[in-house]
XYZ file of C-alpha atoms in Angstrom:
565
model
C 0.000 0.000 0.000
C 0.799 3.833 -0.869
C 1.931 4.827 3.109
C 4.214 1.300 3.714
C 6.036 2.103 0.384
C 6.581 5.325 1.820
C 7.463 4.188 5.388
C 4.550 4.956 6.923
C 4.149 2.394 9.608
C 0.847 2.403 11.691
C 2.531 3.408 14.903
C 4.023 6.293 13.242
C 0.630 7.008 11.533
C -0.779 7.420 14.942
C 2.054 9.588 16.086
C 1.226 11.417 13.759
C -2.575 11.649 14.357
C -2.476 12.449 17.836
C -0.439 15.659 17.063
C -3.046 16.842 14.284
C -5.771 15.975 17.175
C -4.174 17.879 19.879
C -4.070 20.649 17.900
C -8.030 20.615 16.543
C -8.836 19.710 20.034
C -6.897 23.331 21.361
C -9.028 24.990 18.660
C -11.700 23.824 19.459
C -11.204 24.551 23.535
C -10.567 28.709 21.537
C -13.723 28.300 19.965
C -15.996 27.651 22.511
C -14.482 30.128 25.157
C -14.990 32.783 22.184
C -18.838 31.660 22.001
C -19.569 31.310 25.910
C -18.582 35.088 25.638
C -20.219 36.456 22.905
C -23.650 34.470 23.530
C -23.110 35.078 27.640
C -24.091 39.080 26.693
C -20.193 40.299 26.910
C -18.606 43.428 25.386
C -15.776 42.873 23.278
C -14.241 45.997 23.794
C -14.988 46.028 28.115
C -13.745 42.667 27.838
C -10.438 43.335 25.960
C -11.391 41.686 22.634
C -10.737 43.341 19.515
C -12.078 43.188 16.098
C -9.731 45.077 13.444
C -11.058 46.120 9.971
C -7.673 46.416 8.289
C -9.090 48.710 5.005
C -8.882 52.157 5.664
C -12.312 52.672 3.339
C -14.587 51.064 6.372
C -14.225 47.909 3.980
C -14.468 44.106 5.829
C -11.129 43.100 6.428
C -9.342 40.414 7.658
C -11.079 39.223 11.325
C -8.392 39.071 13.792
C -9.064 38.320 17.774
C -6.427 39.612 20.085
C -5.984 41.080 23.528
C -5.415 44.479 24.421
C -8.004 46.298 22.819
C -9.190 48.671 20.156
C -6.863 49.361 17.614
C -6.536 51.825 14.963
C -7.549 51.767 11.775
C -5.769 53.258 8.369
C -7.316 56.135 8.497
C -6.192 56.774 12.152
C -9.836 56.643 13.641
C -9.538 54.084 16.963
C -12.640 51.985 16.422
C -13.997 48.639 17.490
C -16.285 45.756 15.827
C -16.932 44.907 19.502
C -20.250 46.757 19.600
C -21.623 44.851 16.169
C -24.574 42.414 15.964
C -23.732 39.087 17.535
C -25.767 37.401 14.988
C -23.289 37.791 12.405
C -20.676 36.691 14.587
C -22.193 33.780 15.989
C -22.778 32.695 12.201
C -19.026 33.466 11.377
C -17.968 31.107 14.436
C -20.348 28.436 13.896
C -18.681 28.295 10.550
C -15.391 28.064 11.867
C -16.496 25.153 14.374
C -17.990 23.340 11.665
C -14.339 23.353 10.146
C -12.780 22.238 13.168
C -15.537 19.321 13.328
C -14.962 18.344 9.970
C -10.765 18.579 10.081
C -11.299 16.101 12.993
C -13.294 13.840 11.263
C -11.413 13.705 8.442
C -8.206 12.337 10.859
C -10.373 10.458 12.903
C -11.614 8.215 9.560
C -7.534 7.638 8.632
C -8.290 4.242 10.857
C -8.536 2.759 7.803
C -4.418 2.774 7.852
C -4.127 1.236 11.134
C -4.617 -2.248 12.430
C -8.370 -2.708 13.982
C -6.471 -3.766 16.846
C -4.509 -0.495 17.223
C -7.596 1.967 17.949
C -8.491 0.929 21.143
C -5.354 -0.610 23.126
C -7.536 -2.856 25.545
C -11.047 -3.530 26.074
C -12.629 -4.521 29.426
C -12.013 -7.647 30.534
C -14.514 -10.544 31.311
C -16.775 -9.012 34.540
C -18.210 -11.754 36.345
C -21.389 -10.608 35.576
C -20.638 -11.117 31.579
C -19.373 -14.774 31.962
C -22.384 -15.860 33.708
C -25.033 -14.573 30.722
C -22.497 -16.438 28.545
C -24.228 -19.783 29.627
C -28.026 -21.627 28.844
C -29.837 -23.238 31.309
C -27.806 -25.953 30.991
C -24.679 -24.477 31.675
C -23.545 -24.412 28.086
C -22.262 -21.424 26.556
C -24.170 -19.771 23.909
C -23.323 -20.216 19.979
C -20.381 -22.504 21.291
C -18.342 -19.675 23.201
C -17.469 -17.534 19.925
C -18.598 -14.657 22.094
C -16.638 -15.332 25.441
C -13.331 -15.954 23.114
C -14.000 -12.879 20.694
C -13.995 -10.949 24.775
C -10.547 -12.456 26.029
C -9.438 -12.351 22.893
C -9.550 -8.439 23.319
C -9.497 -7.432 26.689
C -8.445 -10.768 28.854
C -10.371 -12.223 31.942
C -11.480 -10.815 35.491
C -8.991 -12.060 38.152
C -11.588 -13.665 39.747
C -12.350 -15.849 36.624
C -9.818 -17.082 36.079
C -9.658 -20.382 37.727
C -12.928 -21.457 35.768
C -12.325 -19.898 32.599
C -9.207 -21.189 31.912
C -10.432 -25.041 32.245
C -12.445 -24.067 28.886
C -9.187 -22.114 27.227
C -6.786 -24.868 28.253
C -8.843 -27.627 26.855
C -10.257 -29.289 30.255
C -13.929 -28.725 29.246
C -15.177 -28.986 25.877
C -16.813 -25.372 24.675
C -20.098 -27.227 24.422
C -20.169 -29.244 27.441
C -23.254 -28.647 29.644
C -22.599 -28.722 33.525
C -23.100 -31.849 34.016
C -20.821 -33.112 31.681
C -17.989 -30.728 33.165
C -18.934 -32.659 36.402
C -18.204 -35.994 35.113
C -15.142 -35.092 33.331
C -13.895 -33.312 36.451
C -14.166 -36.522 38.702
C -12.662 -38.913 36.260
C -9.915 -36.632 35.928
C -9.748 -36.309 39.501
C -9.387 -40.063 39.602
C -6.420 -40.310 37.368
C -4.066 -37.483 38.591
C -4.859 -39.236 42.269
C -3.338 -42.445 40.627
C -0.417 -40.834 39.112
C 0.470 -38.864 42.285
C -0.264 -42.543 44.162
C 2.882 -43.881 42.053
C 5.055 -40.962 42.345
C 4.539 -41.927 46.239
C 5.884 -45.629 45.778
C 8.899 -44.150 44.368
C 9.296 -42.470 47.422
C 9.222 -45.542 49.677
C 11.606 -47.415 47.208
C 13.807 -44.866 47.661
C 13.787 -44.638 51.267
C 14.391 -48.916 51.394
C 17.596 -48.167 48.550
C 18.606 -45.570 51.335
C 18.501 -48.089 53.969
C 20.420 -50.839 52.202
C 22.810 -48.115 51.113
C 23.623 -47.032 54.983
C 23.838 -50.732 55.551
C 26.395 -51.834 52.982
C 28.475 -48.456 54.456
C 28.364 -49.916 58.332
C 28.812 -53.373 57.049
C 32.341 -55.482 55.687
C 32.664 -55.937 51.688
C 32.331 -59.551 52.606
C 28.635 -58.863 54.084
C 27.426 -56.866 51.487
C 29.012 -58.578 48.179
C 25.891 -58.030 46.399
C 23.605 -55.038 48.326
C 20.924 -55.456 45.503
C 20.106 -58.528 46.664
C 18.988 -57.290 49.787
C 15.773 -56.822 48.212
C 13.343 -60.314 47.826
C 12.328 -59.905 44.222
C 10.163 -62.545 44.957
C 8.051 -60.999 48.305
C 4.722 -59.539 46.690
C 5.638 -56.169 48.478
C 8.850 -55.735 45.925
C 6.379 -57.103 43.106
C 4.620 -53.889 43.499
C 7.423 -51.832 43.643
C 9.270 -52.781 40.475
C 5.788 -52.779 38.625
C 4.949 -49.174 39.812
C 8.647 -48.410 38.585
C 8.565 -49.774 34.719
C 4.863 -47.318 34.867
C 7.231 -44.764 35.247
C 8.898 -45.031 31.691
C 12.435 -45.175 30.401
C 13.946 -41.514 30.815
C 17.098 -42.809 29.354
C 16.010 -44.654 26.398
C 13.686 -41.444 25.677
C 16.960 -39.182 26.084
C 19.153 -41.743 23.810
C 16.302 -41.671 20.876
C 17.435 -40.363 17.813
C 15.761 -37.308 15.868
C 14.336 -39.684 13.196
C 12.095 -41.141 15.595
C 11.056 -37.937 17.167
C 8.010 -35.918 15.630
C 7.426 -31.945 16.411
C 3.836 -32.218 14.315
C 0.753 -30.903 16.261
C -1.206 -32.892 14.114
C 0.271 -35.966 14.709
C 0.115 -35.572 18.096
C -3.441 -34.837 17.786
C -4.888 -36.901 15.376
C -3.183 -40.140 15.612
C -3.319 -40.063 19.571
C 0.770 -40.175 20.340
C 0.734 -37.238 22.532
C 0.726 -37.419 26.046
C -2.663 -38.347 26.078
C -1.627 -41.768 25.307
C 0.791 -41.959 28.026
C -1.265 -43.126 30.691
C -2.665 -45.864 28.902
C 0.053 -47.262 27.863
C 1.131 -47.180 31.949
C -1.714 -49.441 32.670
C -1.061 -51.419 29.495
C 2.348 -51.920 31.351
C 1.337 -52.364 34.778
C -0.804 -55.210 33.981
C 1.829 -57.043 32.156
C 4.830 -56.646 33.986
C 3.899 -58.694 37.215
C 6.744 -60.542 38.353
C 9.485 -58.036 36.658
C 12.422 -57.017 38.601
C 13.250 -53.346 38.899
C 15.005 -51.579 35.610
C 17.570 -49.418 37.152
C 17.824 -47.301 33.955
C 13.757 -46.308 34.752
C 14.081 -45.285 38.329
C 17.422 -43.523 37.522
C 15.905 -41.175 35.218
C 12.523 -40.474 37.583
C 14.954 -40.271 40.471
C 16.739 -37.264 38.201
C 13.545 -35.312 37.425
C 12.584 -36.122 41.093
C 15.623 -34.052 42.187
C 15.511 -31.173 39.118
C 12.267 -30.746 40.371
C 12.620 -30.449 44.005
C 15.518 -27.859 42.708
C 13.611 -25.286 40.778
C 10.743 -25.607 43.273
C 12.801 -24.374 46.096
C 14.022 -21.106 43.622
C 10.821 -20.284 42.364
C 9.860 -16.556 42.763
C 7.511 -15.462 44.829
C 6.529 -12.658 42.574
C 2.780 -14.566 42.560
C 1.903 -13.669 46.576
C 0.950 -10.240 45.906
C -2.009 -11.835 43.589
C -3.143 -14.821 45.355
C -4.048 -13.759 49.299
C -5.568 -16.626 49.905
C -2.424 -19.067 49.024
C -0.625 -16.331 50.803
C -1.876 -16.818 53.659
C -1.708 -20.409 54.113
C -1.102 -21.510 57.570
C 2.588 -22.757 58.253
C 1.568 -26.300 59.284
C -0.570 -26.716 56.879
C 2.953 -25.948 54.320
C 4.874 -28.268 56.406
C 2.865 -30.974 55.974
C 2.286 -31.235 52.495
C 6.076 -30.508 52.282
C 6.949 -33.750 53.765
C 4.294 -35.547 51.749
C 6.506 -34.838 49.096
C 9.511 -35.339 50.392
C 10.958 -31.539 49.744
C 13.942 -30.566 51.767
C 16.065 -27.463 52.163
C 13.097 -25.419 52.615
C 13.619 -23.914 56.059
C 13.874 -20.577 54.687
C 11.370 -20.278 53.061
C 8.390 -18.711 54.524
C 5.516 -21.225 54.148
C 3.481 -19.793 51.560
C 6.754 -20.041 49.511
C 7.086 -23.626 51.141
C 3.374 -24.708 50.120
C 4.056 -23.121 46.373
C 6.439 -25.580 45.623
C 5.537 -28.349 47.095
C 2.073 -27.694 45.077
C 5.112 -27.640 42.238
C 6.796 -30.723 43.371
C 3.290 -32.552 43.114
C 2.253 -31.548 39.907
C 5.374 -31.915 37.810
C 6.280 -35.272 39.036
C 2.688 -36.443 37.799
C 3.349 -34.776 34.893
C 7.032 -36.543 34.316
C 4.956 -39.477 34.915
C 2.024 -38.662 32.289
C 3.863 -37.098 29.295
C 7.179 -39.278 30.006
C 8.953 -38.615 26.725
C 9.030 -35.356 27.917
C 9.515 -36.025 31.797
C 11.041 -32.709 33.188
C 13.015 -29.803 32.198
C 14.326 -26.943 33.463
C 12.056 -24.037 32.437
C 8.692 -26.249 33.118
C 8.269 -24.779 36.284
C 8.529 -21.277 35.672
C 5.122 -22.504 33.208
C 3.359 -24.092 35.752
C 3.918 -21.730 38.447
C 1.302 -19.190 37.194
C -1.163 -22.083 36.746
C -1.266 -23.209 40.584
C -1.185 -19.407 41.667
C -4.853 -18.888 40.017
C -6.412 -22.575 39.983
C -6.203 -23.679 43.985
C -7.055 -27.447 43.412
C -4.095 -29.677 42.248
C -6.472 -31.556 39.424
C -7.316 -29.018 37.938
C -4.216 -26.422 37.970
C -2.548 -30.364 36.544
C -5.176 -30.414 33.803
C -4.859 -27.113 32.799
C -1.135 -27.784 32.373
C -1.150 -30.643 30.656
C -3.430 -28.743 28.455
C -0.698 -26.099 28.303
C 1.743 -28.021 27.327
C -0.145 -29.860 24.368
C 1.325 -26.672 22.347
C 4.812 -26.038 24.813
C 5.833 -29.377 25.109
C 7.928 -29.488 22.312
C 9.893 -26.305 23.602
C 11.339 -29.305 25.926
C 12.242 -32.181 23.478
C 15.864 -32.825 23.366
C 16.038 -32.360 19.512
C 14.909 -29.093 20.080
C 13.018 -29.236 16.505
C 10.029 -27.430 18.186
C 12.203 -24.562 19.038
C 13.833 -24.098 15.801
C 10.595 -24.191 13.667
C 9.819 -21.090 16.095
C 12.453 -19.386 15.679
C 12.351 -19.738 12.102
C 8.854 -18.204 12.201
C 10.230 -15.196 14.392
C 12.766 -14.871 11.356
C 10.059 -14.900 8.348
C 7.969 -12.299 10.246
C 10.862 -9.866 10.815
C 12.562 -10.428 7.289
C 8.586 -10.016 5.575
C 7.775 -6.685 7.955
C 11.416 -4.890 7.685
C 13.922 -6.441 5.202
C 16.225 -3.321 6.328
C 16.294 -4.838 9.743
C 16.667 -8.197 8.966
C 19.750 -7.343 6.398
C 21.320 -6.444 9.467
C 20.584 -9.127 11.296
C 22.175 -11.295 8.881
C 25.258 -8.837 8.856
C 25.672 -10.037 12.460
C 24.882 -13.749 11.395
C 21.965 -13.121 13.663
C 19.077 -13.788 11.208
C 17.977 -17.486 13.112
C 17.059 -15.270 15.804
C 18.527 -17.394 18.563
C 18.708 -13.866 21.243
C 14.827 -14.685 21.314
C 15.553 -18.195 22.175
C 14.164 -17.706 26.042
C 10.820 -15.862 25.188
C 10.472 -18.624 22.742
C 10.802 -21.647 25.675
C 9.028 -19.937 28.680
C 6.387 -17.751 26.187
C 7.620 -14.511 28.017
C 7.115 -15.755 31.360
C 10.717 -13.600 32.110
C 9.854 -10.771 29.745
C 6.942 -10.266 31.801
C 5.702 -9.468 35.060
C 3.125 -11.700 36.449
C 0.060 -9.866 35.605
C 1.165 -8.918 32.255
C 2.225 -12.715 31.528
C -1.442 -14.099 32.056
C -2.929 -11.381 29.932
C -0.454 -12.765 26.904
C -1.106 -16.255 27.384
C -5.074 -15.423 27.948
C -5.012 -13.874 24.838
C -2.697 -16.446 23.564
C -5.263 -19.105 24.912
C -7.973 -17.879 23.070
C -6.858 -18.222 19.575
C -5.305 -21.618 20.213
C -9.020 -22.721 21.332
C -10.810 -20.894 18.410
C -8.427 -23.441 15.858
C -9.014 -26.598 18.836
C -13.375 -25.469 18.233
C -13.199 -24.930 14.304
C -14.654 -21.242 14.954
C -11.540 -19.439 12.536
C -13.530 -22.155 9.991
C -17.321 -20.331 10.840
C -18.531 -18.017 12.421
C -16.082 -16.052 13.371
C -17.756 -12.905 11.615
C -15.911 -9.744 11.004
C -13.195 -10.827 13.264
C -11.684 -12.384 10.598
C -11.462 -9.895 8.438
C -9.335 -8.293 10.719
C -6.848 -10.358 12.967
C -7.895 -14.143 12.496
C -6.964 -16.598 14.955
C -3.135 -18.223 14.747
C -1.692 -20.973 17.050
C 1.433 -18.808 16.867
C 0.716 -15.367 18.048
C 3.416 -16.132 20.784
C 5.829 -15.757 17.551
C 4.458 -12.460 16.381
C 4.321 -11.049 19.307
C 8.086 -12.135 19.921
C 9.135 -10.624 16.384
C 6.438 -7.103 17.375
C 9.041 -7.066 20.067
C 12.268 -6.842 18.327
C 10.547 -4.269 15.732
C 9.711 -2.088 18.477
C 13.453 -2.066 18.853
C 14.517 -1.372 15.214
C 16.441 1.571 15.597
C 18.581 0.896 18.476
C 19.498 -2.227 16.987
C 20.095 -0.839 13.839
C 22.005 1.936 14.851
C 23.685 0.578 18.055
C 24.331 -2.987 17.849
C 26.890 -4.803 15.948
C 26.996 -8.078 17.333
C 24.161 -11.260 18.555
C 25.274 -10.845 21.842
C 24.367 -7.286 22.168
C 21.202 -7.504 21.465
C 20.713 -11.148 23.553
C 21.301 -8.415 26.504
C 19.139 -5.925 24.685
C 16.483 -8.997 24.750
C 17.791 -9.788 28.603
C 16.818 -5.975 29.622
C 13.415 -6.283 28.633
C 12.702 -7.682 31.784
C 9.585 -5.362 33.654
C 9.741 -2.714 30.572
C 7.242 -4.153 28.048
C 3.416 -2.749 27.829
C 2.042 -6.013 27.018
C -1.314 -4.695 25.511
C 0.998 -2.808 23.092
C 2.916 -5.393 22.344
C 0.024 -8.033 21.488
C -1.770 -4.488 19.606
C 1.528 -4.968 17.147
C 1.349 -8.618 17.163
C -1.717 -8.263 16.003
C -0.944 -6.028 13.071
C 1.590 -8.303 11.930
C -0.940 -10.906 11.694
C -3.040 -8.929 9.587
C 0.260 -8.336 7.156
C 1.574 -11.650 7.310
C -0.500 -13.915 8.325
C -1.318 -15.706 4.996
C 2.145 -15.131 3.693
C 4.241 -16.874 6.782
């Protein structure tokens, strides 16, 4: 179009705008003051206004307004228009008004250059009161929730919703479930994560009996303790249980030793032909029920007992940036903490006070069921700081474990070893920026820069360190919604005139990351010669983004590129 070939970008259009409106708006403040005195009965002349005729034949001149008063006129007389009918005036300022009324129409109709998303930065989010009129009588939502995800698709959700809506974005409830179907699904979910977190506990008591033999084989001779793994009676039914509850756990190491050929970063595959994580725990009963009588597989508890401990790790650092927005976790009483600290057998925690102590224990919980569930994935580093949001807004441990296996449907492949996931993103970031600003991305490549690997964290924790905690669930709300307008089918129908505009993409994440860097053009144009300078450019960002502004330009990009990328 005419203004991007002359570099006309939307946010400069708008610069631009708002200058042209300030000034209208001043004029129009002139105007008014002008008319409340003329219509209000004033003098010009006792009120130090002046009209001057500047012909010295008594002809109409041009109308000035000053201060001051009366001034002369050519032919010397000092004479004033003050005392003249204020019909004709009011006529000659209505005129001018009606100019200053158009001029601001005219500007305020250049929308047609911006993104739709760029004239209002945020809408309301969704009140209580709306989510409730969302639903029938049967505790559907109406025309299968296009209007609840059309409202956190623009403005985000209440704080106070959250913990319910985001069972719908993150896939837990169907869109067109009624109530009780919600119920059933809850308690049959219930059910399973109580069976995961049931063998995460066995692990716990085969550890402690490995610790035991251990301590021991230490007090004892070499002669009495030739072979310490026989100290265990495969054969007892008690030891049955325990190396069947250990092969449920899956083969970390074989998973960690597959090559990329037999790994697969395709949504659809993992959707479709029922190989995601969804699988998982069928194949763990599948495996309990046929491995009676096994012995334990070292290589299987080795590589839970390493999550176990990566786990317990990160829990221990995790911020506490959350208390502020969750009182009630906040206040949680201290033996309360305790307890369910020791349930999962966290240590080095005496520091902590306990609402930090109960927040990652609630992590410790969670992400060992999950190592269990989705064990090609297990755990990595990074998982926590995703989950940690999750528990802060959804208080029972199904649920906030639902909604995160839900989550990581799209993240999970941020974690896979290959790292395939994370360089199809990447390459994404790199089309955007190379098919908004080819200036920019020329430099990029100057700096052999152009893979975009300084975006490389915002990529694998979605901007969870960009961000402060507020500002992260608004992205990911937003984030949410599109990814469950694809899940429903709604981009496909009925969607209306939101199409038209900024339709629905599973990787918004991506255009917001590249919005990001091209709100940084300059700087990195003009100031940075190197990838490392602007991975700390990208480092800084840290608690100076405007989120809504950023997902406004995200937006735009999607408009530009959407069917191009």
């Amino acid at each position: 179009m005419v203004w991007r070939k002359l570099g006309l970008t939307t946010t400069t259009i708008r610069r631009k705008n708002s200058k042209v409106n300030v000034v209208i708006s001043l004029l129009l403040v002139l105007i008014c003051s002008l008319m409340f005195d003329l219509f209000s009965g004033g003098d010009a002349r006792r009120r130090s206004y002046g009209f001057v005729d500047g012909k010295s034949d008594g002809g109409v001149g041009v109308v000035f307004w000053m201060t001051g008063g009366g001034v002369g006129g050519g032919s010397g007389g000092g004479y004033g228009y003050g005392s003249q009918s204020n019909a004709g005036i009011a006529i000659a300022v209505t005129v001018m008004a009606g100019l200053a009324v158009a001029a601001t129409l005219v500007y305020s109709n250049r929308g047609h250059l911006q993104s739709p998303w760029s004239r209002k930065r945020r809408k309301h989010a969704v009140q209580p009161k709306q989510w409730r009129s969302l639903f029938d009588e049967d505790g559907r939502l109406c025309d299968g929730g296009v209007k609840f995800l059309k409202k956190v698709r623009s403005g985000g959700v209440h704080p106070s919703l959250r913990a319910e809506v985001w069972t719908f974005l993150l896939g837990v409830y169907d869109l067109k479930s009624s109530k009780e179907e919600r119920d059933a699904v809850k308690t049959k979910n219930r059910k399973e994560y109580e069976k995961l977190r049931k063998q995460c506990q066995e692990t716990y008591k085969l550890r402690e009996k490995t610790t035991e033999i251990n301590k021991i084989c230490e007090s004892d001779s070499k002669d009495d303790c030739t072979d310490g793994g026989e100290v265990i009676d495969q054969s007892s039914p008690e030891n049955q249980t325990d190396s069947v509850k250990l092969d449920e756990v899956g083969d970390g190491n074989e998973i960690a030793c597959k090559s990329e050929s037999e790994s697969s970063d395709s949504d659809s595959s993992e959707e479709c032909d029922g190989t995601g994580p969804e699988k998982t725990t069928q194949e763990s009963d599948t495996t309990s029920s046929n491995t009676e009588g096994k012995t334990i597989n070292p290589h299987k508890s080795e590589s839970f007992a390493t999550w176990q401990r990566i786990i317990r790790l990160d829990a221990i650092r995790a911020n506490d940036e959350w208390i502020v927005y969750t009182p009630s976790q906040a206040a949680v009483d201290s033996a309360k903490a305790h307890e369910l600290a020791e349930s999962v057998c966290l240590k080095d925690y005496t520091h902590l006070e306990a609402c930090r102590i109960f927040h990652a224990a609630r992590l410790v919980s969670i992400l060992e069921a999950y190592a269990l569930y989705d064990s090609e994935i297990g755990y990595c580093q990074g998982m926590s700081d995703l989950l940690s949001p999750i528990i802060s807004v959804v208080e029972d441990d199904s649920e906030a474990f639902w909604c995160f296996v839900g989550f990581m449907k799209k993240a999970r492949h941020n974690f896979r070893l290959d790292e395939v996931g994370i360089r199809r993103q990447l390459n994404i970031v790199s089309k955007i920026i190379k098919g908004k600003d080819s200036h920019l991305y020329r430099h990029l490549e100057e700096m052999q820069a152009e893979d975009c690997f300084f975006v490389y964290r915002m990529v694998v924790v979605l901007f969870r360190r960009e961000l402060n905690f507020e500002q992260t669930l608004c992205l990911w709300e937003v984030m949410w919604a599109d990814q469950t307008a694809i899940r429903a089918g709604i981009t496909k129908s009925g969607w209306g005139k939101m199409r038209l505009r900024a339709p629905p993409t599973d990787d918004l994440l991506l255009y917001a990351i590249a919005a990001c860097v091209l709100q940084r053009r300059k700087q990195i144009i003009e100031k940075y010669s190197s990838m490392d300078e602007i991975l700390r450019e990208c480092n800084s960002m840290a608690g100076h983004l405007d989120v809504w502004k950023l997902l406004d330009d995200a937006h735009d990009l999607v408009v530009t590129l959407h069917d191009k990328i």
